[in-house]
Coordinates of C-alpha atoms in Angstrom, one line a residue:
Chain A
X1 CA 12.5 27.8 10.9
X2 CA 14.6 25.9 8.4
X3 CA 15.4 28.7 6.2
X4 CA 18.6 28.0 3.6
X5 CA 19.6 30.6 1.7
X6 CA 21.6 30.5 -2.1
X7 CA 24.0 33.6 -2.9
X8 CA 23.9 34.7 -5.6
X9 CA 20.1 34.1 -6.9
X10 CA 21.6 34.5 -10.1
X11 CA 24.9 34.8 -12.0
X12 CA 26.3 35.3 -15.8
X13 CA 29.3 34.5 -16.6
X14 CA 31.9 34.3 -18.9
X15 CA 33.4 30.9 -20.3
X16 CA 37.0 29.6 -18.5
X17 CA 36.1 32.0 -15.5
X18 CA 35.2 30.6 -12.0
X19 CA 32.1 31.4 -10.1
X20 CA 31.5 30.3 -6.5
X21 CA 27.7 30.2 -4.5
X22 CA 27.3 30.4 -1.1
X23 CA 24.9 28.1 0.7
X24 CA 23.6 29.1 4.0
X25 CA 21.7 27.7 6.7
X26 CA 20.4 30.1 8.6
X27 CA 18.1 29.4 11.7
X28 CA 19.7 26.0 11.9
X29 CA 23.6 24.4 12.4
X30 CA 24.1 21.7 9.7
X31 CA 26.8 19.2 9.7
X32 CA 26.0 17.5 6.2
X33 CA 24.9 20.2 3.1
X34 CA 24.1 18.6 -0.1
X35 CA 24.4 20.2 -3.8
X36 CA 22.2 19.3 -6.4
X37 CA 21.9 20.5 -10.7
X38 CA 19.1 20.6 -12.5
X39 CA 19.1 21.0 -15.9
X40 CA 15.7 22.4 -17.7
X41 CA 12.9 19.9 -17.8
X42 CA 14.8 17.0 -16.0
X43 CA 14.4 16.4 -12.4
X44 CA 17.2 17.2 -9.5
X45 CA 20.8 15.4 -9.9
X46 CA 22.8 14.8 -6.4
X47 CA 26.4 16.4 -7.6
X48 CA 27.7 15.5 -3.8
X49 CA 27.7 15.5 -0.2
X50 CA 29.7 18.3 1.8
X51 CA 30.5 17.6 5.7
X52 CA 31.8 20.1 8.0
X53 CA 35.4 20.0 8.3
X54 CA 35.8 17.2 6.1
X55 CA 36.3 16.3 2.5
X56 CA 33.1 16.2 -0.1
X57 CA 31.7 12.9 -1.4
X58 CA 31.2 13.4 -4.8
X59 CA 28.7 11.2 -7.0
X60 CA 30.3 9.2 -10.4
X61 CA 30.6 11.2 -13.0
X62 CA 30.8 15.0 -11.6
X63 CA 34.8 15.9 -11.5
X64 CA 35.7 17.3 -7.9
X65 CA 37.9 19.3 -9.7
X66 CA 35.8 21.3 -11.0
X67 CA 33.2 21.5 -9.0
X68 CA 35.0 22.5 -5.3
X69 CA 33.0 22.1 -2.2
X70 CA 34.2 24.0 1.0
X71 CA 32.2 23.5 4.3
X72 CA 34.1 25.2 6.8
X73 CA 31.2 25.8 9.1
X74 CA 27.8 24.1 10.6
X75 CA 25.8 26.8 8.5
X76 CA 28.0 27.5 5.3
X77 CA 28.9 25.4 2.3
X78 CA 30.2 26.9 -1.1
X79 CA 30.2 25.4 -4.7
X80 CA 33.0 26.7 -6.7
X81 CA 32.7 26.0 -10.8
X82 CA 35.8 26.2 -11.5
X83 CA 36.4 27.6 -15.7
X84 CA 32.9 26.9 -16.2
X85 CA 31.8 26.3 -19.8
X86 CA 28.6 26.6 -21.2
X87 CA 27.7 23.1 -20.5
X88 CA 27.8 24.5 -16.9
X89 CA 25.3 26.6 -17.5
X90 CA 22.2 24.7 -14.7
X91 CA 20.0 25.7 -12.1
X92 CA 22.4 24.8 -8.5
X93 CA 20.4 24.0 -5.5
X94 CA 21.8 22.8 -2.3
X95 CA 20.4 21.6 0.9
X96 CA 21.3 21.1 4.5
X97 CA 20.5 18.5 7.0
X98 CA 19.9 20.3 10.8
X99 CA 22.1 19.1 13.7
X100 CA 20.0 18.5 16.5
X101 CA 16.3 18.9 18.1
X102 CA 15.0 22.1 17.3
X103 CA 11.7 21.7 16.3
X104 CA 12.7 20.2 13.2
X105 CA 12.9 16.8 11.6
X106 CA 16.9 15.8 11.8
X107 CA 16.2 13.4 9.0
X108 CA 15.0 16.0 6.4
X109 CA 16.5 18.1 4.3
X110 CA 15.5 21.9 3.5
X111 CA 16.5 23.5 0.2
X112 CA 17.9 26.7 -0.6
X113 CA 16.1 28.7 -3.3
X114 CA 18.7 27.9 -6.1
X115 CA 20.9 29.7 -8.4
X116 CA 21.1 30.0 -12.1
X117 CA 24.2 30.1 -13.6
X118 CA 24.8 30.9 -17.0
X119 CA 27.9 30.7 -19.2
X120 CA 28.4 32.7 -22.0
Chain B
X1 CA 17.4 2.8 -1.2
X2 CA 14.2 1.9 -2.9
X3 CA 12.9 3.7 -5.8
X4 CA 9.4 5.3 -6.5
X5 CA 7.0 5.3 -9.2
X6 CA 4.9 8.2 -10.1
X7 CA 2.6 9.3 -13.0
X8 CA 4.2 11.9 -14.8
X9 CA 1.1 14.8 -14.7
X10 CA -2.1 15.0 -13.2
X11 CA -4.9 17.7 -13.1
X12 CA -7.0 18.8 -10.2
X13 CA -9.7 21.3 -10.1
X14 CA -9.4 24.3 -7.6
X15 CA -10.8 24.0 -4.3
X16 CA -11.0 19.6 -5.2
X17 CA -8.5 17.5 -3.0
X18 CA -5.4 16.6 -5.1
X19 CA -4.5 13.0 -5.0
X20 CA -1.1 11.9 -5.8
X21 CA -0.2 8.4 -6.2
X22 CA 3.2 6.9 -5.6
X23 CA 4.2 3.1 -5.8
X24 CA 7.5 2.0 -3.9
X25 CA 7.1 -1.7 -4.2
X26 CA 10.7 -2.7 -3.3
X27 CA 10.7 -0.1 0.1
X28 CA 12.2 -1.7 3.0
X29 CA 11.4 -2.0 6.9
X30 CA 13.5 1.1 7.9
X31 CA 12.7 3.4 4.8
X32 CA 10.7 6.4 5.2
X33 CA 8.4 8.1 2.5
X34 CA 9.5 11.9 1.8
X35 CA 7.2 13.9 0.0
X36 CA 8.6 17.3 -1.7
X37 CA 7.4 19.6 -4.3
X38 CA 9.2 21.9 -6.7
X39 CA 7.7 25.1 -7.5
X40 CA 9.1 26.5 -11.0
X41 CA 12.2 28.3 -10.8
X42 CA 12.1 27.5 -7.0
X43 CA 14.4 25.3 -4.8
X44 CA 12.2 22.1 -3.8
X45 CA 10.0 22.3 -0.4
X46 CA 9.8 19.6 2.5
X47 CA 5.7 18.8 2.3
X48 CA 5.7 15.9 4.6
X49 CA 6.7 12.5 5.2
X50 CA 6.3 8.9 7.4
X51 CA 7.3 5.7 7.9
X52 CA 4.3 3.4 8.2
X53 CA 1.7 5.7 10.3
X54 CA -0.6 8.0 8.3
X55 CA 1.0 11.5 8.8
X56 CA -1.2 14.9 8.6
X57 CA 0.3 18.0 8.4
X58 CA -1.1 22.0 7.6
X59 CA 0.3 21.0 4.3
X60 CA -1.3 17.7 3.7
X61 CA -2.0 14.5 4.9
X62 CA 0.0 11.0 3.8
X63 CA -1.6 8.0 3.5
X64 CA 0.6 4.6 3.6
X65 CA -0.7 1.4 2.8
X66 CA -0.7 -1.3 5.6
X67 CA 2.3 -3.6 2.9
X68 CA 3.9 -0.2 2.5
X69 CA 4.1 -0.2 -1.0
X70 CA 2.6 2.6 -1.7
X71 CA 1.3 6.0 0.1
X72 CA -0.9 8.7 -1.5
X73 CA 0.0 12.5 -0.7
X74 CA -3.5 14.5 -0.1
X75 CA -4.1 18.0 -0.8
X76 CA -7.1 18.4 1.1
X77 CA -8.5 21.8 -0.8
X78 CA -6.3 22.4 -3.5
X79 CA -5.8 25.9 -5.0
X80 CA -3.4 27.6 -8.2
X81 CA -0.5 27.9 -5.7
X82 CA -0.2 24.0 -5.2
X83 CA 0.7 23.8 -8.9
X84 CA 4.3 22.0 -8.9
X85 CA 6.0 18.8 -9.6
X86 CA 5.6 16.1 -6.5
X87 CA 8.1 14.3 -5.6
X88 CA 8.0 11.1 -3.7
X89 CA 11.3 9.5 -2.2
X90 CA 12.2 6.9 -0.1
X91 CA 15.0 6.4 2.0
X92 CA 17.0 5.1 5.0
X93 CA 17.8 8.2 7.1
X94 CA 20.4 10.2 6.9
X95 CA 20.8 9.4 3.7
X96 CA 21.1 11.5 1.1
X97 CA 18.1 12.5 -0.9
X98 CA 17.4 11.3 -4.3
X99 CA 14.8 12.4 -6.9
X100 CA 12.9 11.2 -9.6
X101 CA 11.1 12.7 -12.4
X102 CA 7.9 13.3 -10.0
X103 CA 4.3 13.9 -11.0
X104 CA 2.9 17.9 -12.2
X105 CA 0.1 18.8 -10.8
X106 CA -1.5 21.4 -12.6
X107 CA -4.5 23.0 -10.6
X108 CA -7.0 24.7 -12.7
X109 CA -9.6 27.2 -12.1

């Protein structure tokens, strides 16, 4: 159980275009999903806070703008880099909190495997 | 939420317990101690975690001191697989989780 998943793994793109990743929880309902950069070498960086059916929190200094959060269901958020430069270019993880007693701990949050963007 | 010291690396020999140390000297009543590691490449992985009891796991086992202000995380027979950086974190729950620069482990044969 707690299985999140990351689509895609991986992406290249090219500079000014948009990419979007899925996040998916997939054994489990989540009302709260989380997105997170790392960059290489340096530890995790909380971007911001997606609840379902409501607008994203985002942490000082990351433009909402440009980085759109959707959560439109208990087991799907999507990051959206919108004309993504090469300073965009990080490893995006997200995580999800479960709803509910289903063997797992409510208060802990399970990670999806990531994606690498680059931006050429 | 309260933060966490941890020492940047450590080594541990195959097969030895790993012994990872992590001070949280400011932690309040109602925080709990997370424990995550990151594989490289990898998205991180829930290890374990507690609030004042020692905690055991088929992962590890978590040792918090009696003040609270500072747990070990034990990898009771540790092999190449376990090499990663550790994260420790503490925080109120349901709050969001926030990491610092962790310890690598490096098990060696």
């Amino acid at each position: 159980g707690a299985v999140v998943s990351q689509h895609p793994s991986w992406v290249i793109c090219k500079s000014g275009t948009s990419v979007k990743i899925e996040c998916r929880s997939l054994d489990f309902q989540a009302t709260t999903m989380f997105w997170y950069r790392q960059f290489p070498k340096q530890s995790l960086m909380l971007m911001a806070t997606s609840n379902e059916g409501s607008k994203a929190t985002y942490e000082q200094g990351v433009e909402k703008d440009k980085f759109l959060i959707n959560h439109a269901s208990l087991t799907l958020s999507t990051l959206t880099v919108t004309s993504a430069h090469p300073e965009d270019s990080s490893f995006y993880i997200c995580s999800a909190r479960p709803l509910g007693d289903r063997g797992m701990y409510q208060e802990t949050q399970y990670f999806g495997p990531g994606t690498r963007l680059l931006v050429l | 939420d309260a933060k966490t010291t941890q020492p940047p690396s450590m080594d541990c020999a195959e097969g030895r317990a790993a012994n990872l140390p992590c001070n949280h000297s400011t932690i309040s009543g109602n925080e709990y101690v997370y424990w995550y590691r990151q594989i490289h490449s990898q998205g991180p992985q829930y290890i374990i975690h507690g609030l004042k009891n020692n905690e055991t796991n088929e992962m590890a086992s978590l040792i918090i001191t009696e003040d609270r202000k500072s747990s070990t995380l034990i990898l009771p027979h540790a092999t190449l697989r376990d090499t990663a950086v550790y994260y420790c974190i503490v925080r109120v729950n349901n709050n969001d989780m926030r990491f610092g620069a962790g310890t690598r482990l490096t098990v060696k044969p």
